[in-house]
Each structure stands twice: as C-alpha cells, then as structure tokens.
Coordinates of N, CA and C in Angstrom, one line a residue:
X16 N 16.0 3.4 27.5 CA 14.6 3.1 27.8 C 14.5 1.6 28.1
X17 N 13.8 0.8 29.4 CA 13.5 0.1 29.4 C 12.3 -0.8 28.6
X18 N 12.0 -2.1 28.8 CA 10.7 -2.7 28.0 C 9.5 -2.2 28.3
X19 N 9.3 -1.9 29.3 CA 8.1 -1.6 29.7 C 7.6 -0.5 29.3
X20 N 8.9 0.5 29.6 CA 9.1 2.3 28.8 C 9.0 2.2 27.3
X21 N 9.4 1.3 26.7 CA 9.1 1.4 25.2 C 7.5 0.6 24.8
X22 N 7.4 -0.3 25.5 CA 5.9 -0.8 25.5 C 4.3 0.3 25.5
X23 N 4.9 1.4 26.6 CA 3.8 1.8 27.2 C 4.2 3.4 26.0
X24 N 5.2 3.7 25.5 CA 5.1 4.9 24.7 C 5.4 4.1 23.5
X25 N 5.1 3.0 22.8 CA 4.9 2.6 21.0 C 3.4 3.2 20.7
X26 N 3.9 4.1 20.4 CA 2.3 4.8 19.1 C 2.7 4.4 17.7
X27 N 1.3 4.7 16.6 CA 1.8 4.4 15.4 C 1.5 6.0 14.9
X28 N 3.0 6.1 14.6 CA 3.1 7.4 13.8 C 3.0 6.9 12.3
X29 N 2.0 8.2 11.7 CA 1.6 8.1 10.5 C 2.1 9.3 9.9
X30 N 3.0 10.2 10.5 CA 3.5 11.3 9.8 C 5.3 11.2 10.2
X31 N 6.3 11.5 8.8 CA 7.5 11.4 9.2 C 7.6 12.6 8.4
X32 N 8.8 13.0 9.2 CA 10.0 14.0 8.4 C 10.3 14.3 7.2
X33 N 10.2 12.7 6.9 CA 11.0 12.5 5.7 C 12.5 12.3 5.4
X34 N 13.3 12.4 6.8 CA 14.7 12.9 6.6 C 15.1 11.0 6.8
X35 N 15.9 10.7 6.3 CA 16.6 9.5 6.2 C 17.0 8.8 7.4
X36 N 17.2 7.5 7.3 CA 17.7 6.6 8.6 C 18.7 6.0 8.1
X37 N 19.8 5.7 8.8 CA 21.1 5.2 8.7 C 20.9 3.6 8.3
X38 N 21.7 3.3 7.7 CA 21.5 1.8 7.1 C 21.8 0.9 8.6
X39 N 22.9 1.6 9.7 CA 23.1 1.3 11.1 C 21.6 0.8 11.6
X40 N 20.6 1.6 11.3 CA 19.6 2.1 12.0 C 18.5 0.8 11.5
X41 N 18.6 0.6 10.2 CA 18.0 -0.2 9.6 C 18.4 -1.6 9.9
X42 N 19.2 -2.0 9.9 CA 20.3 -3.1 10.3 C 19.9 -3.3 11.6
X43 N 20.0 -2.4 12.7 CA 19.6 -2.6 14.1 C 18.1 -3.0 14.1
X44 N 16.9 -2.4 13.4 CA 15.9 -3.0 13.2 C 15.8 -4.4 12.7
X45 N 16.2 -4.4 12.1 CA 16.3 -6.0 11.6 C 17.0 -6.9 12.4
X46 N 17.9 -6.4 13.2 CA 18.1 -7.8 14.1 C 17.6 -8.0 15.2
X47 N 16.9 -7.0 15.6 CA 16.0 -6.9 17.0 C 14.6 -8.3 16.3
X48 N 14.7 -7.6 15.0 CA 13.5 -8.8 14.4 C 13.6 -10.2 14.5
X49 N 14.8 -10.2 14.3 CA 15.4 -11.8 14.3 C 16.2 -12.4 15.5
X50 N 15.3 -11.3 16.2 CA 15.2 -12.4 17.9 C 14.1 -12.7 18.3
X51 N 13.3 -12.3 17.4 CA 11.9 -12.7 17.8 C 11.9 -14.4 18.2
X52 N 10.9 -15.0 19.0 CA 10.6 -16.4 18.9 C 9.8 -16.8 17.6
X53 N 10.8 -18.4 17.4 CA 9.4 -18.9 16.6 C 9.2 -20.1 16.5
X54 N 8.3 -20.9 16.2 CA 7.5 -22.1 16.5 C 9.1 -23.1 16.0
X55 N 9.3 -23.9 16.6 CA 10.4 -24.8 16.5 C 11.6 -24.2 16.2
X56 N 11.7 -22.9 16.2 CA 12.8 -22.1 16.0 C 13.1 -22.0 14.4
X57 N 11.8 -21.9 13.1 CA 12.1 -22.6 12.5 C 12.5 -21.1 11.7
X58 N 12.4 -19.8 12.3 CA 12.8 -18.6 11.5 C 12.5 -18.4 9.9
X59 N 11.5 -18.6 9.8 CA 10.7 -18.5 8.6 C 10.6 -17.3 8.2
X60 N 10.9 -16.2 8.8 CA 10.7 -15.2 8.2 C 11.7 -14.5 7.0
X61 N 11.2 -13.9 6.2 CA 12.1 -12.9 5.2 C 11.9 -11.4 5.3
X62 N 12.8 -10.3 5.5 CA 12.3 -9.2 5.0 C 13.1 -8.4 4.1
X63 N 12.0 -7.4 3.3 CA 12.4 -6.7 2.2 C 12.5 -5.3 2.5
X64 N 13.1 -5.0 2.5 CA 13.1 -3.4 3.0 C 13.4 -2.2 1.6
X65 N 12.9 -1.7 1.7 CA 12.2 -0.7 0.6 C 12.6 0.8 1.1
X66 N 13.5 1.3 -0.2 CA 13.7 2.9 0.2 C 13.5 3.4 -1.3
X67 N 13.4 2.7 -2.1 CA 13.2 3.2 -3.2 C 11.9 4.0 -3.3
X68 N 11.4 5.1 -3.7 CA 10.3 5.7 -4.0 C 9.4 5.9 -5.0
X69 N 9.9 5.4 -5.7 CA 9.1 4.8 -7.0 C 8.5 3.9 -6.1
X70 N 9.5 2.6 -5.8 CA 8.2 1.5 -5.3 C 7.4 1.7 -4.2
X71 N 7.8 2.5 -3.1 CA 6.7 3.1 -2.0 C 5.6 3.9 -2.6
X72 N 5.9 4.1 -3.3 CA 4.6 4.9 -4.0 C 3.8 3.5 -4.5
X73 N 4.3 3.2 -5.3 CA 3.5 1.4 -5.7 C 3.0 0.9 -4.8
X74 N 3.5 0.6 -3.6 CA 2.9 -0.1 -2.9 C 1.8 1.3 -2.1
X75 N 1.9 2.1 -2.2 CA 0.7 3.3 -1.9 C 0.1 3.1 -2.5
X76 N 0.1 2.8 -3.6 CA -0.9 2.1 -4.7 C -2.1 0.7 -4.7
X77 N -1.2 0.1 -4.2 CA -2.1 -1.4 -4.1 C -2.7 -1.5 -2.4
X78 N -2.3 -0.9 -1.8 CA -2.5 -0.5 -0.2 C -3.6 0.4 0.1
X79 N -5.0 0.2 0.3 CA -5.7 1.3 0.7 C -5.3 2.0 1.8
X80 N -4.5 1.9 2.8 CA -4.2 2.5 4.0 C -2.6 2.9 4.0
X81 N -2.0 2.9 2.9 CA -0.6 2.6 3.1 C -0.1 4.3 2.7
X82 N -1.2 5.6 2.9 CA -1.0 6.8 3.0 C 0.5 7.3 3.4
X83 N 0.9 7.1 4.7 CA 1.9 7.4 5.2 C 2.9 7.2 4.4
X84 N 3.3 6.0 3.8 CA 4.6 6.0 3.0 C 4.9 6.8 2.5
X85 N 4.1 7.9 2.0 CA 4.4 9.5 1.0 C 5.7 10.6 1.8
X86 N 5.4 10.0 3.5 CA 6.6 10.8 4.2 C 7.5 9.7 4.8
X87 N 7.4 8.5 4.7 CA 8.2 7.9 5.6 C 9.8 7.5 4.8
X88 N 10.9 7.2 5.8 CA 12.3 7.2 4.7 C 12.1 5.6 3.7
X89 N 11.3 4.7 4.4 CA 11.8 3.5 4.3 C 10.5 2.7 4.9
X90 N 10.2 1.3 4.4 CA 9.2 0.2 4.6 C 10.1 -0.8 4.8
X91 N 9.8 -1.9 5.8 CA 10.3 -3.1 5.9 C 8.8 -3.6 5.7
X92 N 9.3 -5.0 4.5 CA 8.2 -5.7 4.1 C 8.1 -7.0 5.0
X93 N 7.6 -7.5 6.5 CA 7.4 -8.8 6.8 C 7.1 -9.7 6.3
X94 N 7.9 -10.8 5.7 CA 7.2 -11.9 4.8 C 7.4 -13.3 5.6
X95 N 6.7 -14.6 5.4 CA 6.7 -15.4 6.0 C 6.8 -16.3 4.7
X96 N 8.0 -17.6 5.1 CA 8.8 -17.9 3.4 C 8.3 -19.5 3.8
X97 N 7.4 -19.9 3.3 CA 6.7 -21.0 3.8 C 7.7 -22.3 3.5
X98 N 8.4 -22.1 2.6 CA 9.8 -23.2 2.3 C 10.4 -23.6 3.6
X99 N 10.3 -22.7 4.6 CA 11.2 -22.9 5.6 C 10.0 -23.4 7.2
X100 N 9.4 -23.5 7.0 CA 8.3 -24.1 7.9 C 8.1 -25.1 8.3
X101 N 8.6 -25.4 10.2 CA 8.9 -26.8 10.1 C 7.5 -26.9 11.2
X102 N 6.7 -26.4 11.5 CA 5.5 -26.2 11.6 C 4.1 -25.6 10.8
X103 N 3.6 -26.2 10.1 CA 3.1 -25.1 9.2 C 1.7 -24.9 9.7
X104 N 1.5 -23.3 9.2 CA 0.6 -22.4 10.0 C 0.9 -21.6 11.1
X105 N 1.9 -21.8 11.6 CA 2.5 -20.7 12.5 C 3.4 -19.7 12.1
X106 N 3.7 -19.3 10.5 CA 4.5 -18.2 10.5 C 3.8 -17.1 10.4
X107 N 2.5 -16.7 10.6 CA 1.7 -15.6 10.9 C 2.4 -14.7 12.1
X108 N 2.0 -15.6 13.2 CA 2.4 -15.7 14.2 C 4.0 -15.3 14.9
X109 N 4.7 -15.7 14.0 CA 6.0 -15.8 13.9 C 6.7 -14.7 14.1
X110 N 6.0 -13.9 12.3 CA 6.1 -13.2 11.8 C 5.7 -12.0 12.7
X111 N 4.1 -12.2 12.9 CA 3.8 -10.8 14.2 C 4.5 -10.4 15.4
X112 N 5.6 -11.9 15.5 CA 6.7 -11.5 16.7 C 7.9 -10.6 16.7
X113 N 8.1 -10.9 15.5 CA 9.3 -10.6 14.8 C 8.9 -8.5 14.3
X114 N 7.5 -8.6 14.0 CA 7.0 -7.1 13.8 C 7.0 -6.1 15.4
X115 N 6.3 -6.8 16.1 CA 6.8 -6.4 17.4 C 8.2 -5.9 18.1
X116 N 8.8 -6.7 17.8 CA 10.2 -6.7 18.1 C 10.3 -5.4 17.1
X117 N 10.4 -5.1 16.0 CA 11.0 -3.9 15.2 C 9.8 -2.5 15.7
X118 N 9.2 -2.8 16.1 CA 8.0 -1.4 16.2 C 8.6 -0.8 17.5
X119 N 9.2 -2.1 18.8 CA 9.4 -1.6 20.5 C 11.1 -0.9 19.6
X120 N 11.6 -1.6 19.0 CA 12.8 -1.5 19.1 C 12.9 0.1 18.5
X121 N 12.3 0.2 17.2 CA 12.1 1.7 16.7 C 11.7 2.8 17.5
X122 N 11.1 2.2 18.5 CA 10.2 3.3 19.7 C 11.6 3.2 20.5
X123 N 12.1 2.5 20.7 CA 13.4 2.8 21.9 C 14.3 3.7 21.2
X124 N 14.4 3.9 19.8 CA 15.7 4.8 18.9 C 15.1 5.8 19.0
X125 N 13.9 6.2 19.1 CA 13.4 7.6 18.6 C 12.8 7.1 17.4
X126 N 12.7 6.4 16.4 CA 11.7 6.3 15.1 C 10.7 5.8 15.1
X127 N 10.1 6.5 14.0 CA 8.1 6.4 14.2 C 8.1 5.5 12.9
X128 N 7.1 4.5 13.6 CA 6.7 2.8 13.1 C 5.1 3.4 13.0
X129 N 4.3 2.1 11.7 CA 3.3 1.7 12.1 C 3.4 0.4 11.1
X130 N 2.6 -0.4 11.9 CA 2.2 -1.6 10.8 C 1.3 -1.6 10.3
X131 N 1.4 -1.8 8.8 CA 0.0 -1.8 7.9 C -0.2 -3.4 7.7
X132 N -1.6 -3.4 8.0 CA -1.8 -5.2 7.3 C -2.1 -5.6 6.2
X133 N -1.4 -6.6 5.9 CA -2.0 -7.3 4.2 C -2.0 -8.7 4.5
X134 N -1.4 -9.6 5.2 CA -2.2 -11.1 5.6 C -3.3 -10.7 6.8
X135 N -4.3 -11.4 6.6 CA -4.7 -12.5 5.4 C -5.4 -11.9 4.5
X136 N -5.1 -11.2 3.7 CA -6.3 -10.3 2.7 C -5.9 -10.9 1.4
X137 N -6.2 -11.4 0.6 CA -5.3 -12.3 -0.6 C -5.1 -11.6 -1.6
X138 N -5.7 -10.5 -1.6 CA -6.0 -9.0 -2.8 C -4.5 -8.3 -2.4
X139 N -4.3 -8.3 -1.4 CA -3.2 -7.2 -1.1 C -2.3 -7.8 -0.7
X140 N -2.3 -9.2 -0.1 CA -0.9 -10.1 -0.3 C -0.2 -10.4 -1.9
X141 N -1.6 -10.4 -2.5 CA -0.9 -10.5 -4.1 C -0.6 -9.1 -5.0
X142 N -0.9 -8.4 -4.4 CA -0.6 -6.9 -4.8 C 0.6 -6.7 -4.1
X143 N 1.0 -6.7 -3.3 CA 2.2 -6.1 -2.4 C 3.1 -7.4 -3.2
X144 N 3.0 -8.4 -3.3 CA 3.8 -9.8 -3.6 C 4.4 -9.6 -5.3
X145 N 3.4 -8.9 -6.1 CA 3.7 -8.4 -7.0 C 4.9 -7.7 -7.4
X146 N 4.8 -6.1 -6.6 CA 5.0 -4.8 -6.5 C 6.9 -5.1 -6.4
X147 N 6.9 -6.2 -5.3 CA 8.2 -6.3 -4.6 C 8.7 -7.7 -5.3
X148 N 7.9 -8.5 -6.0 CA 8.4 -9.6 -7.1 C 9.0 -11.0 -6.0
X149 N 7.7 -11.4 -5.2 CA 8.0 -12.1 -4.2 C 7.7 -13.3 -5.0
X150 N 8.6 -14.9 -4.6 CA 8.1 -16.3 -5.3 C 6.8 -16.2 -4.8
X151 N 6.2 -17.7 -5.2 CA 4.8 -18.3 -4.6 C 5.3 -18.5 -3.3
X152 N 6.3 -18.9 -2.9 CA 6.1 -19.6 -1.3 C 6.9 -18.8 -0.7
X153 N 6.9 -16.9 -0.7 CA 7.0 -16.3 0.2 C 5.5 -15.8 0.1
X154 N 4.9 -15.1 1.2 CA 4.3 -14.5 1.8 C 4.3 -13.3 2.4
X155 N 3.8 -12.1 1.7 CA 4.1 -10.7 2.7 C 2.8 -11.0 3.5
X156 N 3.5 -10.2 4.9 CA 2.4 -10.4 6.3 C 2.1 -9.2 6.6
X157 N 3.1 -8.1 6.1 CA 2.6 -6.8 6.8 C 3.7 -5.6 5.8
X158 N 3.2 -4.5 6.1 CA 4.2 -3.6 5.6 C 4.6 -2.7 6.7
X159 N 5.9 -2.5 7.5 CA 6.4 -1.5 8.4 C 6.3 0.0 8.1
X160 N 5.9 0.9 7.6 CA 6.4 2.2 7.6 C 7.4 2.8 8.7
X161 N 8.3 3.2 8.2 CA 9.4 3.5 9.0 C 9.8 5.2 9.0
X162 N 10.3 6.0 9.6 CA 11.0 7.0 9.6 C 11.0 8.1 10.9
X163 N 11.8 9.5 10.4 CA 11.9 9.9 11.6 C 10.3 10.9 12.3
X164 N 9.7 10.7 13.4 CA 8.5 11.1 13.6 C 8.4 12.6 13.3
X165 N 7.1 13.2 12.6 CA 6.6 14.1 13.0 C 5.5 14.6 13.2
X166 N 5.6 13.8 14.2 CA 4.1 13.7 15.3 C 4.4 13.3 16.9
X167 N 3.3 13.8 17.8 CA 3.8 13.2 18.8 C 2.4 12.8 19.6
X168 N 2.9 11.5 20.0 CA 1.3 10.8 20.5 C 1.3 10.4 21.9
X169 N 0.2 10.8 22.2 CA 0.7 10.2 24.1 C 0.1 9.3 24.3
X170 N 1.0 8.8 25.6 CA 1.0 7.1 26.0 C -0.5 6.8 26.3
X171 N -1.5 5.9 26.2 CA -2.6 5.3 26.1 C -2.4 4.0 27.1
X172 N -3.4 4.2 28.3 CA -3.7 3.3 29.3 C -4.8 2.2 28.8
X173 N -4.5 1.2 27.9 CA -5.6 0.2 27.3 C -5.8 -0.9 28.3
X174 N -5.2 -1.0 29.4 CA -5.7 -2.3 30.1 C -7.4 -2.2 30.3
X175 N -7.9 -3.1 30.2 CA -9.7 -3.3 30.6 C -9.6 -4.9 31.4
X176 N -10.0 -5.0 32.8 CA -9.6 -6.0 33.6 C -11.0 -6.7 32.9
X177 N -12.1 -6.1 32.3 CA -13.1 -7.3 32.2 C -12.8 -8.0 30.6
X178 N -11.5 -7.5 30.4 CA -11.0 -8.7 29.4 C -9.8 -9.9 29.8
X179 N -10.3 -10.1 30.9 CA -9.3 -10.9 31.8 C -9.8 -11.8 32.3
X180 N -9.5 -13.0 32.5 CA -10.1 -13.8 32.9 C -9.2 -15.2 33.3
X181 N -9.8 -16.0 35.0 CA -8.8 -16.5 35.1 C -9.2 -17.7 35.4
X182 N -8.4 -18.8 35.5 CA -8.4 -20.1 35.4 C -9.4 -20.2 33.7
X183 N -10.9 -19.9 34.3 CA -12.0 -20.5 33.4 C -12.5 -19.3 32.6
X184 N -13.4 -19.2 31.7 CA -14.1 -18.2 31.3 C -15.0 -17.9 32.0

C-alpha cells in the first residue's frame, strides 16, 4: 500500500476481534512512531503499551470514550516526557506526529487504530497518568486502541476547497 492508499483508507475502528497482535507487529508500530518529526529533533516522546486487561479496563474506567478497549488486543499510551524538551511546548505536536505515523502504519498492516484524546483535559491526563503510574514530567497525549478489525469503513472524501486559502485569508 502506498501513502496516499493508506491516507485515504485510515478509519477509526472501534470494533476488534479481539484476537492478538504479534509483539513483531507491535514493535513495527512503534518504530514507524519514532520517525515521526520533531521540533529540534528533540524526540520527547515515550510510549507505554498496554496488553494487560485488568489495566485496559482501568483505563475504560477513567476514559469516557475509551469503550472500544473491551475488544481491542492492546493500547499504545502516547506520552510527551517534558524532561527531554529542547523546545518547550511543542511535544503536543510532536507527539500527534508520531500518532499519525502508528494509525497510517497500522492501516497499511491490516490493523484497526483509533485515537482517543486525553491532552489537554487535565481530569484525564491525571487519570490515565495514574492508572499507568506515569512521573510528573511525563505526559499522556492520547491513548491508541489497537487490534485486529471487525468492522469495515469506507474511504471518506473530506476535502472542502472553501477551507483553503491562499497567499492571504
């Protein structure tokens, strides 16, 4: 699958299987993440990836939206580790690059992604930050739900040219 082929078919599946993903599988997600760009290169990011089911249920817990984890194999927790910030204020940013990169990359394997958000919500950064026993100067940015799809969503034409705009506003 090309970029553009994985671009134009990333849906967020909120229904899995349940059947397991290969630690290969997981490992390949995660390095796709960590080619993401980032502000001075300063790779701020950490992630925690979660198979345990006790704690996906927890974090189903502190997450009003975080439903899907009940089928999915596995969560990658995006965090942004502010220790490592050689720009500060851009590991949001960073971090959303780095989420990207694992959502296209999962849509190119066959696995069904969504991202749930918890920055900036400070209720659910410190709920999720809890759950997974993060220091003060990490930051969870999001939670991945991960697994094998079962659902199937068709490709969605969202371009709108009158949100485009050139040279000036």
């Amino acid at each position: 699958m090309n970029t553009l082929e994985a671009i134009n078919k990333r849906r967020s599946i909120r229904k899995f299987t349940g059947k397991a993903l290969t630690q290969q599988q997981i490992e390949t997600l995660l390095r796709a993440a960590m080619l993401a760009p980032t502000a001075r290169n300063a790779q701020e990011w950490d992630f925690v990836v979660v198979r345990d089911r006790a704690t996906l249920d927890k974090l189903m817990a502190v997450h009003p939206y975080a439903h899907m984890l009940s089928t999915a194999d596995c969560a990658i927790i995006v965090c942004g580790n502010t220790q490592r910030e050689h720009a500060p204020g851009y590991w949001p940013g960073d971090c959303g690059a780095a989420t990207q990169n694992i959502l296209l990359a999962a849509t190119d394997m066959g696995i069904g992604s969504v991202w749930l958000g918890v920055y900036p919500t400070q209720e659910r950064m410190d709920a999720v930050g809890q759950v997974i026993a993060l220091p003060a100067h990490v930051k969870p940015f999001n939670i991945i739900a991960l697994g094998l799809p079962d659902e199937k969503k068709e490709e969605v034409d969202r371009f709108d040219p009158a949100k485009v705009h050139y040279e000036k506003w």
